[in-house]
Amino acid sequence: MEYSENNLSSPKYIKKLLKDHNFSLSKSLGQNFLINPSICPKMAEMSGAQNNFVLEIGTGIGVLTKELAKIAKKVCAVEIDSNLIPVLKETLSEFKNIEIINQDILKVDLPKLLNEKSQGMKICVCANLPYYITSPIIMHLLELNLNIESITVMVQKEAAQRICAQPGSRECGAISLAVRYYSTPELLFNVSRGSFFPPPNVDSAVIKLNINKTPPIQIENTPKFFELIRAAFSQRRKVLINPLSSKLNISKENLKNILSNLNISPNVRAEQLSLDQFANIFNSIQNQYVDKK
Ligand code: SAM
């Protein structure tokens, strides 16, 4: 694919930029930079960044950061790789509304950071995520119950399908249910591997998680509820009562009775259950829940 010269979408320009800064790409940090010029403006616009505060995760050389800064009031971007900071000083020099924070997104005090920097503006998250920690980052953002509107992220295509899967569908996993507890997910568009420099071995997709103002189900102990869901999906090919019985230390007989009282077949598998049904099972066994850890 050919891109115009002398900008962040040109592999020739990127190679020169990185060479000038003595920068070597890190595979382990997931450094595949977007070079397809149509993707970043589209992502920025669909993220709801317009006149709002944006948290970006992983700037790379700043190609998405720039597009966000053009339409947002302020962009706060967290990048782990200190070697990228001098590069960003050059590529983002024309923008006054960008603040780069050189840290690991999983270690930043996000509630404090967002509270201090956003100054009452609506907050959106937008990022082309490093694929090696896609799920931990998404779950971290959701579980912190941050005061944010949405999370628009590029992830591996298969991860996007799993994250956005409907409960009860074949693709549904523990993360699909957790995501649906906190948000309403949307699959926005696919992105081919040729849109990156260097190209990764997989295709990607952009998803948007619209944060729920109130959860769709009432649960008293959310961490325990998600432990049950993870236990249920730990052996997804088996009928639900097998993994639940072994992981939660509850007899199969007892579990059969609970399912029967809820009008759920004893042969049901985790992927066939809705979030509501999981909530009912959890509430029924809560008193007998014994953690084996
Ligand atoms: N946004 C850029 C783009 O679209 O071209 C770069 C995306 S690249 C897929 C992922 C970026 O995340 C890299 O710059 C990498 O250094 C950074 N990164 C990796 N792990 C990180 C972490 N734990 N916290 C913050 N940034 C991280």
PDB file of C-alpha atoms and ligand atoms in Angstrom:
ATOM      1  CA  MET A   1       0.000   0.000   0.000  1.00  0.00           C
ATOM      2  CA  GLU A   2       1.409   3.426  -0.955  1.00  0.00           C
ATOM      3  CA  TYR A   3       1.105   6.391   1.349  1.00  0.00           C
ATOM      4  CA  SER A   4       2.080  10.019   0.873  1.00  0.00           C
ATOM      5  CA  GLU A   5       5.606  11.097   1.726  1.00  0.00           C
ATOM      6  CA  ASN A   6       6.830  13.092   4.670  1.00  0.00           C
ATOM      7  CA  ASN A   7       4.162  12.279   7.223  1.00  0.00           C
ATOM      8  CA  LEU A   8       3.386   9.721   9.897  1.00  0.00           C
ATOM      9  CA  SER A   9       1.615   7.533   7.329  1.00  0.00           C
ATOM     10  CA  SER A  10       4.742   7.095   5.243  1.00  0.00           C
ATOM     11  CA  PRO A  11       6.959   4.095   6.101  1.00  0.00           C
ATOM     12  CA  LYS A  12       9.888   5.938   4.478  1.00  0.00           C
ATOM     13  CA  TYR A  13       9.392   8.952   6.751  1.00  0.00           C
ATOM     14  CA  ILE A  14       8.853   6.762   9.834  1.00  0.00           C
ATOM     15  CA  LYS A  15      12.073   4.828   9.162  1.00  0.00           C
ATOM     16  CA  LYS A  16      14.014   8.105   8.892  1.00  0.00           C
ATOM     17  CA  LEU A  17      12.357   9.532  12.012  1.00  0.00           C
ATOM     18  CA  LEU A  18      13.167   6.443  14.060  1.00  0.00           C
ATOM     19  CA  LYS A  19      16.740   6.288  12.723  1.00  0.00           C
ATOM     20  CA  ASP A  20      17.315   9.967  13.552  1.00  0.00           C
ATOM     21  CA  HIS A  21      16.229   9.209  17.124  1.00  0.00           C
ATOM     22  CA  ASN A  22      18.157   5.958  17.354  1.00  0.00           C
ATOM     23  CA  PHE A  23      14.889   4.209  18.135  1.00  0.00           C
ATOM     24  CA  SER A  24      14.376   0.460  17.647  1.00  0.00           C
ATOM     25  CA  LEU A  25      10.851  -0.926  17.500  1.00  0.00           C
ATOM     26  CA  SER A  26       9.903  -3.232  20.366  1.00  0.00           C
ATOM     27  CA  LYS A  27       7.893  -6.288  19.370  1.00  0.00           C
ATOM     28  CA  SER A  28       7.196  -7.152  23.002  1.00  0.00           C
ATOM     29  CA  LEU A  29       5.513  -3.745  23.547  1.00  0.00           C
ATOM     30  CA  GLY A  30       3.282  -4.339  20.519  1.00  0.00           C
ATOM     31  CA  GLN A  31       4.803  -1.486  18.500  1.00  0.00           C
ATOM     32  CA  ASN A  32       2.940  -1.740  15.197  1.00  0.00           C
ATOM     33  CA  PHE A  33       2.136   1.809  14.122  1.00  0.00           C
ATOM     34  CA  LEU A  34      -0.871   2.788  12.024  1.00  0.00           C
ATOM     35  CA  ILE A  35       0.055   4.040   8.541  1.00  0.00           C
ATOM     36  CA  ASN A  36      -3.302   3.833   6.746  1.00  0.00           C
ATOM     37  CA  PRO A  37      -4.256   7.546   6.762  1.00  0.00           C
ATOM     38  CA  SER A  38      -8.016   6.967   6.753  1.00  0.00           C
ATOM     39  CA  ILE A  39      -8.140   5.044  10.065  1.00  0.00           C
ATOM     40  CA  CYS A  40      -7.062   7.575  12.711  1.00  0.00           C
ATOM     41  CA  PRO A  41      -9.422  10.431  11.710  1.00  0.00           C
ATOM     42  CA  LYS A  42     -12.309   7.928  11.580  1.00  0.00           C
ATOM     43  CA  MET A  43     -11.407   6.442  14.970  1.00  0.00           C
ATOM     44  CA  ALA A  44     -11.003   9.861  16.564  1.00  0.00           C
ATOM     45  CA  GLU A  45     -14.367  11.021  15.250  1.00  0.00           C
ATOM     46  CA  MET A  46     -16.216   7.847  16.273  1.00  0.00           C
ATOM     47  CA  SER A  47     -14.680   7.950  19.776  1.00  0.00           C
ATOM     48  CA  GLY A  48     -16.703  11.062  20.649  1.00  0.00           C
ATOM     49  CA  ALA A  49     -13.522  13.104  21.253  1.00  0.00           C
ATOM     50  CA  GLN A  50     -15.041  16.326  19.849  1.00  0.00           C
ATOM     51  CA  ASN A  51     -14.584  19.114  22.448  1.00  0.00           C
ATOM     52  CA  ASN A  52     -14.005  16.548  25.174  1.00  0.00           C
ATOM     53  CA  PHE A  53     -11.083  15.198  27.200  1.00  0.00           C
ATOM     54  CA  VAL A  54      -9.404  12.117  25.741  1.00  0.00           C
ATOM     55  CA  LEU A  55      -7.226   9.541  27.442  1.00  0.00           C
ATOM     56  CA  GLU A  56      -5.040   7.763  24.898  1.00  0.00           C
ATOM     57  CA  ILE A  57      -3.099   4.600  25.735  1.00  0.00           C
ATOM     58  CA  GLY A  58       0.124   3.939  23.821  1.00  0.00           C
ATOM     59  CA  THR A  59       0.988   6.860  21.523  1.00  0.00           C
ATOM     60  CA  GLY A  60       3.606   5.183  19.360  1.00  0.00           C
ATOM     61  CA  ILE A  61       4.904   8.050  17.222  1.00  0.00           C
ATOM     62  CA  GLY A  62       1.684  10.027  17.732  1.00  0.00           C
ATOM     63  CA  VAL A  63      -0.365   9.337  14.615  1.00  0.00           C
ATOM     64  CA  LEU A  64      -3.667   8.849  16.484  1.00  0.00           C
ATOM     65  CA  THR A  65      -2.712  11.380  19.173  1.00  0.00           C
ATOM     66  CA  LYS A  66      -2.559  14.085  16.457  1.00  0.00           C
ATOM     67  CA  GLU A  67      -6.012  13.309  15.093  1.00  0.00           C
ATOM     68  CA  LEU A  68      -7.458  13.305  18.606  1.00  0.00           C
ATOM     69  CA  ALA A  69      -5.782  16.631  19.431  1.00  0.00           C
ATOM     70  CA  LYS A  70      -7.318  18.233  16.317  1.00  0.00           C
ATOM     71  CA  ILE A  71     -10.850  17.739  17.616  1.00  0.00           C
ATOM     72  CA  ALA A  72     -10.578  17.263  21.407  1.00  0.00           C
ATOM     73  CA  LYS A  73     -10.153  20.000  24.015  1.00  0.00           C
ATOM     74  CA  LYS A  74      -7.347  18.093  25.672  1.00  0.00           C
ATOM     75  CA  VAL A  75      -5.520  14.792  25.120  1.00  0.00           C
ATOM     76  CA  CYS A  76      -3.690  13.034  27.902  1.00  0.00           C
ATOM     77  CA  ALA A  77      -1.654  10.135  26.507  1.00  0.00           C
ATOM     78  CA  VAL A  78       0.054   7.421  28.544  1.00  0.00           C
ATOM     79  CA  GLU A  79       3.052   5.774  26.828  1.00  0.00           C
ATOM     80  CA  ILE A  80       5.285   3.207  28.554  1.00  0.00           C
ATOM     81  CA  ASP A  81       8.340   3.502  26.296  1.00  0.00           C
ATOM     82  CA  SER A  82      10.589   6.379  27.413  1.00  0.00           C
ATOM     83  CA  ASN A  83      12.538   6.137  24.130  1.00  0.00           C
ATOM     84  CA  LEU A  84       9.455   7.429  22.311  1.00  0.00           C
ATOM     85  CA  ILE A  85       9.261  10.663  24.306  1.00  0.00           C
ATOM     86  CA  PRO A  86      11.891  12.593  22.255  1.00  0.00           C
ATOM     87  CA  VAL A  87      10.231  11.326  19.054  1.00  0.00           C
ATOM     88  CA  LEU A  88       6.851  12.624  20.228  1.00  0.00           C
ATOM     89  CA  LYS A  89       8.363  16.013  21.126  1.00  0.00           C
ATOM     90  CA  GLU A  90       9.176  16.326  17.424  1.00  0.00           C
ATOM     91  CA  THR A  91       6.031  14.839  15.860  1.00  0.00           C
ATOM     92  CA  LEU A  92       3.522  16.576  18.159  1.00  0.00           C
ATOM     93  CA  SER A  93       5.347  19.908  18.559  1.00  0.00           C
ATOM     94  CA  GLU A  94       2.560  21.948  16.911  1.00  0.00           C
ATOM     95  CA  PHE A  95      -0.080  20.897  19.490  1.00  0.00           C
ATOM     96  CA  LYS A  96      -0.552  22.707  22.786  1.00  0.00           C
ATOM     97  CA  ASN A  97      -3.384  20.507  24.060  1.00  0.00           C
ATOM     98  CA  ILE A  98      -1.453  17.226  24.416  1.00  0.00           C
ATOM     99  CA  GLU A  99       0.133  15.965  27.623  1.00  0.00           C
ATOM    100  CA  ILE A 100       2.281  12.823  27.455  1.00  0.00           C
ATOM    101  CA  ILE A 101       2.679  10.711  30.574  1.00  0.00           C
ATOM    102  CA  ASN A 102       5.561   8.257  30.445  1.00  0.00           C
ATOM    103  CA  GLN A 103       4.134   5.347  32.456  1.00  0.00           C
ATOM    104  CA  ASP A 104       2.605   1.895  32.289  1.00  0.00           C
ATOM    105  CA  ILE A 105      -1.176   2.293  31.906  1.00  0.00           C
ATOM    106  CA  LEU A 106      -1.732  -0.545  34.386  1.00  0.00           C
ATOM    107  CA  LYS A 107       0.303   1.279  37.055  1.00  0.00           C
ATOM    108  CA  VAL A 108      -0.945   4.870  36.706  1.00  0.00           C
ATOM    109  CA  ASP A 109      -3.359   6.119  39.365  1.00  0.00           C
ATOM    110  CA  LEU A 110      -6.082   6.662  36.757  1.00  0.00           C
ATOM    111  CA  PRO A 111      -8.891   7.993  39.005  1.00  0.00           C
ATOM    112  CA  LYS A 112      -6.474  10.652  40.344  1.00  0.00           C
ATOM    113  CA  LEU A 113      -5.017  11.450  36.913  1.00  0.00           C
ATOM    114  CA  LEU A 114      -8.405  11.834  35.230  1.00  0.00           C
ATOM    115  CA  ASN A 115      -9.812  13.825  38.106  1.00  0.00           C
ATOM    116  CA  GLU A 116      -6.884  16.262  38.058  1.00  0.00           C
ATOM    117  CA  LYS A 117      -6.531  16.660  34.297  1.00  0.00           C
ATOM    118  CA  SER A 118     -10.069  16.516  32.932  1.00  0.00           C
ATOM    119  CA  GLN A 119     -11.358  19.529  34.899  1.00  0.00           C
ATOM    120  CA  GLY A 120     -15.007  18.612  34.514  1.00  0.00           C
ATOM    121  CA  MET A 121     -14.828  17.809  30.788  1.00  0.00           C
ATOM    122  CA  LYS A 122     -16.467  14.643  29.512  1.00  0.00           C
ATOM    123  CA  ILE A 123     -13.878  11.870  29.254  1.00  0.00           C
ATOM    124  CA  CYS A 124     -13.448   9.415  26.362  1.00  0.00           C
ATOM    125  CA  VAL A 125     -10.778   6.749  25.993  1.00  0.00           C
ATOM    126  CA  CYS A 126      -9.324   6.099  22.545  1.00  0.00           C
ATOM    127  CA  ALA A 127      -6.388   3.839  21.685  1.00  0.00           C
ATOM    128  CA  ASN A 128      -4.776   1.412  19.329  1.00  0.00           C
ATOM    129  CA  LEU A 129      -4.009  -1.077  22.089  1.00  0.00           C
ATOM    130  CA  PRO A 130      -0.859  -3.165  22.394  1.00  0.00           C
ATOM    131  CA  TYR A 131      -2.270  -6.644  21.686  1.00  0.00           C
ATOM    132  CA  TYR A 132      -0.266  -8.462  24.362  1.00  0.00           C
ATOM    133  CA  ILE A 133      -2.354  -6.833  27.101  1.00  0.00           C
ATOM    134  CA  THR A 134      -5.665  -5.996  25.409  1.00  0.00           C
ATOM    135  CA  SER A 135      -7.937  -7.784  27.894  1.00  0.00           C
ATOM    136  CA  PRO A 136      -6.077  -6.686  31.063  1.00  0.00           C
ATOM    137  CA  ILE A 137      -6.242  -3.043  29.924  1.00  0.00           C
ATOM    138  CA  ILE A 138      -9.944  -3.193  29.010  1.00  0.00           C
ATOM    139  CA  MET A 139     -10.880  -4.958  32.258  1.00  0.00           C
ATOM    140  CA  HIS A 140      -8.704  -2.551  34.280  1.00  0.00           C
ATOM    141  CA  LEU A 141     -10.480   0.467  32.751  1.00  0.00           C
ATOM    142  CA  LEU A 142     -13.919  -1.070  33.323  1.00  0.00           C
ATOM    143  CA  GLU A 143     -13.356  -2.358  36.858  1.00  0.00           C
ATOM    144  CA  LEU A 144     -12.077   1.011  38.095  1.00  0.00           C
ATOM    145  CA  ASN A 145     -15.591   2.393  37.452  1.00  0.00           C
ATOM    146  CA  LEU A 146     -14.043   5.561  36.027  1.00  0.00           C
ATOM    147  CA  ASN A 147     -16.245   8.499  35.231  1.00  0.00           C
ATOM    148  CA  ILE A 148     -15.890   7.990  31.461  1.00  0.00           C
ATOM    149  CA  GLU A 149     -18.325   8.005  28.532  1.00  0.00           C
ATOM    150  CA  SER A 150     -16.795   5.345  26.310  1.00  0.00           C
ATOM    151  CA  ILE A 151     -13.743   3.301  25.388  1.00  0.00           C
ATOM    152  CA  THR A 152     -12.932   3.167  21.649  1.00  0.00           C
ATOM    153  CA  VAL A 153     -10.073   0.792  20.962  1.00  0.00           C
ATOM    154  CA  MET A 154      -8.402  -1.105  18.170  1.00  0.00           C
ATOM    155  CA  VAL A 155      -7.791  -4.726  19.092  1.00  0.00           C
ATOM    156  CA  GLN A 156      -7.068  -7.999  17.305  1.00  0.00           C
ATOM    157  CA  LYS A 157     -10.093  -8.952  15.148  1.00  0.00           C
ATOM    158  CA  GLU A 158     -10.778 -12.208  17.031  1.00  0.00           C
ATOM    159  CA  ALA A 159     -10.574 -10.388  20.378  1.00  0.00           C
ATOM    160  CA  ALA A 160     -13.056  -7.794  19.058  1.00  0.00           C
ATOM    161  CA  GLN A 161     -15.510 -10.545  18.115  1.00  0.00           C
ATOM    162  CA  ARG A 162     -15.174 -12.194  21.533  1.00  0.00           C
ATOM    163  CA  ILE A 163     -15.485  -8.929  23.451  1.00  0.00           C
ATOM    164  CA  CYS A 164     -18.602  -7.888  21.502  1.00  0.00           C
ATOM    165  CA  ALA A 165     -20.179 -11.387  21.400  1.00  0.00           C
ATOM    166  CA  GLN A 166     -23.821 -11.663  22.507  1.00  0.00           C
ATOM    167  CA  PRO A 167     -24.337 -13.767  25.648  1.00  0.00           C
ATOM    168  CA  GLY A 168     -25.767 -17.096  24.497  1.00  0.00           C
ATOM    169  CA  SER A 169     -23.714 -17.103  21.276  1.00  0.00           C
ATOM    170  CA  ARG A 170     -20.857 -19.500  20.446  1.00  0.00           C
ATOM    171  CA  GLU A 171     -18.203 -16.750  20.584  1.00  0.00           C
ATOM    172  CA  CYS A 172     -19.295 -15.660  24.073  1.00  0.00           C
ATOM    173  CA  GLY A 173     -16.634 -15.956  26.789  1.00  0.00           C
ATOM    174  CA  ALA A 174     -16.063 -14.669  30.309  1.00  0.00           C
ATOM    175  CA  ILE A 175     -14.816 -11.333  28.932  1.00  0.00           C
ATOM    176  CA  SER A 176     -17.965 -10.838  26.797  1.00  0.00           C
ATOM    177  CA  LEU A 177     -20.128 -11.025  29.919  1.00  0.00           C
ATOM    178  CA  ALA A 178     -17.832  -8.854  32.017  1.00  0.00           C
ATOM    179  CA  VAL A 179     -17.760  -6.224  29.264  1.00  0.00           C
ATOM    180  CA  ARG A 180     -21.563  -6.302  29.021  1.00  0.00           C
ATOM    181  CA  TYR A 181     -21.936  -5.760  32.759  1.00  0.00           C
ATOM    182  CA  TYR A 182     -20.042  -2.476  32.522  1.00  0.00           C
ATOM    183  CA  SER A 183     -20.849  -1.333  28.988  1.00  0.00           C
ATOM    184  CA  THR A 184     -22.761  -1.745  25.747  1.00  0.00           C
ATOM    185  CA  PRO A 185     -20.238  -2.877  23.132  1.00  0.00           C
ATOM    186  CA  GLU A 186     -20.284  -2.051  19.404  1.00  0.00           C
ATOM    187  CA  LEU A 187     -18.067  -3.439  16.658  1.00  0.00           C
ATOM    188  CA  LEU A 188     -17.259  -0.361  14.535  1.00  0.00           C
ATOM    189  CA  PHE A 189     -15.054  -1.490  11.624  1.00  0.00           C
ATOM    190  CA  ASN A 190     -12.316  -3.902  10.580  1.00  0.00           C
ATOM    191  CA  VAL A 191      -8.723  -2.892   9.822  1.00  0.00           C
ATOM    192  CA  SER A 192      -6.409  -5.020   7.671  1.00  0.00           C
ATOM    193  CA  ARG A 193      -2.876  -5.958   8.776  1.00  0.00           C
ATOM    194  CA  GLY A 194      -1.462  -3.945   5.852  1.00  0.00           C
ATOM    195  CA  SER A 195      -2.567  -0.751   7.615  1.00  0.00           C
ATOM    196  CA  PHE A 196       0.393  -0.991  10.027  1.00  0.00           C
ATOM    197  CA  PHE A 197       4.148  -0.509  10.028  1.00  0.00           C
ATOM    198  CA  PRO A 198       5.510  -3.088  10.536  1.00  0.00           C
ATOM    199  CA  PRO A 199       2.496  -5.258   9.591  1.00  0.00           C
ATOM    200  CA  PRO A 200       1.415  -7.673  12.349  1.00  0.00           C
ATOM    201  CA  ASN A 201       0.386 -11.287  11.624  1.00  0.00           C
ATOM    202  CA  VAL A 202      -3.271 -10.621  12.386  1.00  0.00           C
ATOM    203  CA  ASP A 203      -6.093  -8.342  11.278  1.00  0.00           C
ATOM    204  CA  SER A 204      -7.677  -5.838  13.653  1.00  0.00           C
ATOM    205  CA  ALA A 205     -11.008  -4.230  14.442  1.00  0.00           C
ATOM    206  CA  VAL A 206     -12.141  -1.092  16.217  1.00  0.00           C
ATOM    207  CA  ILE A 207     -14.726  -1.495  18.971  1.00  0.00           C
ATOM    208  CA  LYS A 208     -16.544   1.017  21.131  1.00  0.00           C
ATOM    209  CA  LEU A 209     -17.665   0.229  24.674  1.00  0.00           C
ATOM    210  CA  ASN A 210     -20.376   2.699  25.709  1.00  0.00           C
ATOM    211  CA  ILE A 211     -20.217   2.773  29.509  1.00  0.00           C
ATOM    212  CA  ASN A 212     -23.479   1.795  31.256  1.00  0.00           C
ATOM    213  CA  LYS A 213     -24.724   4.425  33.719  1.00  0.00           C
ATOM    214  CA  THR A 214     -26.253   1.617  35.780  1.00  0.00           C
ATOM    215  CA  PRO A 215     -25.389  -2.089  35.520  1.00  0.00           C
ATOM    216  CA  PRO A 216     -27.954  -4.278  33.704  1.00  0.00           C
ATOM    217  CA  ILE A 217     -28.192  -6.658  36.704  1.00  0.00           C
ATOM    218  CA  GLN A 218     -28.075  -6.235  40.470  1.00  0.00           C
ATOM    219  CA  ILE A 219     -25.166  -8.060  42.124  1.00  0.00           C
ATOM    220  CA  GLU A 220     -23.855  -7.483  45.635  1.00  0.00           C
ATOM    221  CA  ASN A 221     -20.361  -8.897  45.275  1.00  0.00           C
ATOM    222  CA  THR A 222     -19.107  -8.152  41.750  1.00  0.00           C
ATOM    223  CA  PRO A 223     -15.597  -9.686  42.115  1.00  0.00           C
ATOM    224  CA  LYS A 224     -17.132 -12.971  43.362  1.00  0.00           C
ATOM    225  CA  PHE A 225     -19.683 -12.876  40.544  1.00  0.00           C
ATOM    226  CA  PHE A 226     -16.893 -12.610  37.959  1.00  0.00           C
ATOM    227  CA  GLU A 227     -15.013 -15.443  39.693  1.00  0.00           C
ATOM    228  CA  LEU A 228     -18.086 -17.607  39.090  1.00  0.00           C
ATOM    229  CA  ILE A 229     -18.238 -16.554  35.440  1.00  0.00           C
ATOM    230  CA  ARG A 230     -14.527 -17.293  34.937  1.00  0.00           C
ATOM    231  CA  ALA A 231     -15.007 -20.692  36.629  1.00  0.00           C
ATOM    232  CA  ALA A 232     -17.982 -21.431  34.367  1.00  0.00           C
ATOM    233  CA  PHE A 233     -15.971 -20.682  31.203  1.00  0.00           C
ATOM    234  CA  SER A 234     -12.798 -22.451  32.386  1.00  0.00           C
ATOM    235  CA  GLN A 235     -14.077 -25.661  30.719  1.00  0.00           C
ATOM    236  CA  ARG A 236     -16.476 -24.239  28.174  1.00  0.00           C
ATOM    237  CA  ARG A 237     -17.029 -27.514  26.291  1.00  0.00           C
ATOM    238  CA  LYS A 238     -18.300 -29.224  29.454  1.00  0.00           C
ATOM    239  CA  VAL A 239     -21.745 -28.866  31.008  1.00  0.00           C
ATOM    240  CA  LEU A 240     -21.801 -25.958  33.470  1.00  0.00           C
ATOM    241  CA  ILE A 241     -22.144 -27.992  36.646  1.00  0.00           C
ATOM    242  CA  ASN A 242     -18.754 -29.720  36.121  1.00  0.00           C
ATOM    243  CA  PRO A 243     -16.459 -26.665  36.224  1.00  0.00           C
ATOM    244  CA  LEU A 244     -18.664 -24.911  38.800  1.00  0.00           C
ATOM    245  CA  SER A 245     -18.641 -27.922  41.081  1.00  0.00           C
ATOM    246  CA  SER A 246     -14.869 -28.397  40.935  1.00  0.00           C
ATOM    247  CA  LYS A 247     -13.869 -24.718  41.066  1.00  0.00           C
ATOM    248  CA  LEU A 248     -16.421 -23.538  43.632  1.00  0.00           C
ATOM    249  CA  ASN A 249     -16.480 -26.635  45.814  1.00  0.00           C
ATOM    250  CA  ILE A 250     -20.227 -27.173  45.549  1.00  0.00           C
ATOM    251  CA  SER A 251     -21.753 -30.626  45.018  1.00  0.00           C
ATOM    252  CA  LYS A 252     -23.174 -31.433  41.590  1.00  0.00           C
ATOM    253  CA  GLU A 253     -26.443 -32.460  43.259  1.00  0.00           C
ATOM    254  CA  ASN A 254     -26.751 -29.072  44.868  1.00  0.00           C
ATOM    255  CA  LEU A 255     -26.001 -27.295  41.588  1.00  0.00           C
ATOM    256  CA  LYS A 256     -28.577 -29.439  39.731  1.00  0.00           C
ATOM    257  CA  ASN A 257     -31.216 -28.373  42.264  1.00  0.00           C
ATOM    258  CA  ILE A 258     -30.273 -24.712  41.884  1.00  0.00           C
ATOM    259  CA  LEU A 259     -30.510 -24.939  38.069  1.00  0.00           C
ATOM    260  CA  SER A 260     -33.797 -26.831  38.284  1.00  0.00           C
ATOM    261  CA  ASN A 261     -35.303 -24.161  40.592  1.00  0.00           C
ATOM    262  CA  LEU A 262     -34.315 -21.549  37.992  1.00  0.00           C
ATOM    263  CA  ASN A 263     -35.797 -23.592  35.118  1.00  0.00           C
ATOM    264  CA  ILE A 264     -32.365 -24.057  33.559  1.00  0.00           C
ATOM    265  CA  SER A 265     -31.417 -27.420  32.019  1.00  0.00           C
ATOM    266  CA  PRO A 266     -28.806 -29.419  34.013  1.00  0.00           C
ATOM    267  CA  ASN A 267     -26.992 -29.952  30.676  1.00  0.00           C
ATOM    268  CA  VAL A 268     -26.524 -26.251  29.967  1.00  0.00           C
ATOM    269  CA  ARG A 269     -23.064 -24.944  28.968  1.00  0.00           C
ATOM    270  CA  ALA A 270     -21.664 -21.578  30.073  1.00  0.00           C
ATOM    271  CA  GLU A 271     -21.862 -20.069  26.574  1.00  0.00           C
ATOM    272  CA  GLN A 272     -25.628 -20.687  26.455  1.00  0.00           C
ATOM    273  CA  LEU A 273     -26.459 -18.524  29.484  1.00  0.00           C
ATOM    274  CA  SER A 274     -27.441 -14.862  29.612  1.00  0.00           C
ATOM    275  CA  LEU A 275     -26.028 -12.353  32.119  1.00  0.00           C
ATOM    276  CA  ASP A 276     -29.392 -12.460  33.930  1.00  0.00           C
ATOM    277  CA  GLN A 277     -29.252 -16.238  34.275  1.00  0.00           C
ATOM    278  CA  PHE A 278     -25.694 -16.064  35.624  1.00  0.00           C
ATOM    279  CA  ALA A 279     -26.871 -13.461  38.141  1.00  0.00           C
ATOM    280  CA  ASN A 280     -29.716 -15.750  39.260  1.00  0.00           C
ATOM    281  CA  ILE A 281     -27.349 -18.714  39.662  1.00  0.00           C
ATOM    282  CA  PHE A 282     -24.877 -16.554  41.588  1.00  0.00           C
ATOM    283  CA  ASN A 283     -27.535 -15.180  43.910  1.00  0.00           C
ATOM    284  CA  SER A 284     -28.828 -18.717  44.582  1.00  0.00           C
ATOM    285  CA  ILE A 285     -25.457 -20.171  45.516  1.00  0.00           C
ATOM    286  CA  GLN A 286     -23.936 -17.131  47.179  1.00  0.00           C
ATOM    287  CA  ASN A 287     -24.297 -18.536  50.674  1.00  0.00           C
ATOM    288  CA  GLN A 288     -22.619 -21.784  49.718  1.00  0.00           C
ATOM    289  CA  TYR A 289     -19.800 -20.098  47.745  1.00  0.00           C
ATOM    290  CA  VAL A 290     -16.492 -21.410  49.073  1.00  0.00           C
ATOM    291  CA  ASP A 291     -13.326 -20.100  47.489  1.00  0.00           C
ATOM    292  CA  LYS A 292     -10.799 -22.906  47.046  1.00  0.00           C
ATOM    293  CA  LYS A 293      -7.814 -20.538  46.776  1.00  0.00           C
TER     294      LYS A 293
HETATM  295  N1  SAM B   1      -1.149   4.705  18.803  1.00  0.00           N
HETATM  296  C1  SAM B   1      -0.039   4.297  17.981  1.00  0.00           C
HETATM  297  C2  SAM B   1      -0.516   3.946  16.584  1.00  0.00           C
HETATM  298  O1  SAM B   1      -1.720   3.708  16.430  1.00  0.00           O
HETATM  299  O2  SAM B   1       0.295   3.892  15.675  1.00  0.00           O
HETATM  300  C3  SAM B   1       0.744   3.125  18.597  1.00  0.00           C
HETATM  301  C4  SAM B   1      -0.025   1.862  18.834  1.00  0.00           C
HETATM  302  S1  SAM B   1       0.994   0.484  19.213  1.00  0.00           S
HETATM  303  C5  SAM B   1      -0.088  -0.813  18.690  1.00  0.00           C
HETATM  304  C6  SAM B   1       0.877   0.314  20.979  1.00  0.00           C
HETATM  305  C7  SAM B   1       1.639   1.358  21.793  1.00  0.00           C
HETATM  306  O3  SAM B   1       1.400   1.085  23.193  1.00  0.00           O
HETATM  307  C8  SAM B   1       3.156   1.348  21.634  1.00  0.00           C
HETATM  308  O4  SAM B   1       3.614   2.657  21.444  1.00  0.00           O
HETATM  309  C9  SAM B   1       3.683   0.789  22.966  1.00  0.00           C
HETATM  310  O5  SAM B   1       4.953   1.284  23.314  1.00  0.00           O
HETATM  311  C10 SAM B   1       2.600   1.239  23.942  1.00  0.00           C
HETATM  312  N2  SAM B   1       2.461   0.393  25.158  1.00  0.00           N
HETATM  313  C11 SAM B   1       2.696  -0.934  25.276  1.00  0.00           C
HETATM  314  N3  SAM B   1       2.417  -1.355  26.527  1.00  0.00           N
HETATM  315  C12 SAM B   1       1.992  -0.248  27.224  1.00  0.00           C
HETATM  316  C13 SAM B   1       1.580  -0.032  28.581  1.00  0.00           C
HETATM  317  N4  SAM B   1       1.532  -1.045  29.469  1.00  0.00           N
HETATM  318  N5  SAM B   1       1.224   1.220  28.959  1.00  0.00           N
HETATM  319  C14 SAM B   1       1.266   2.252  28.063  1.00  0.00           C
HETATM  320  N6  SAM B   1       1.660   2.103  26.769  1.00  0.00           N
HETATM  321  C15 SAM B   1       2.008   0.876  26.344  1.00  0.00           C
END
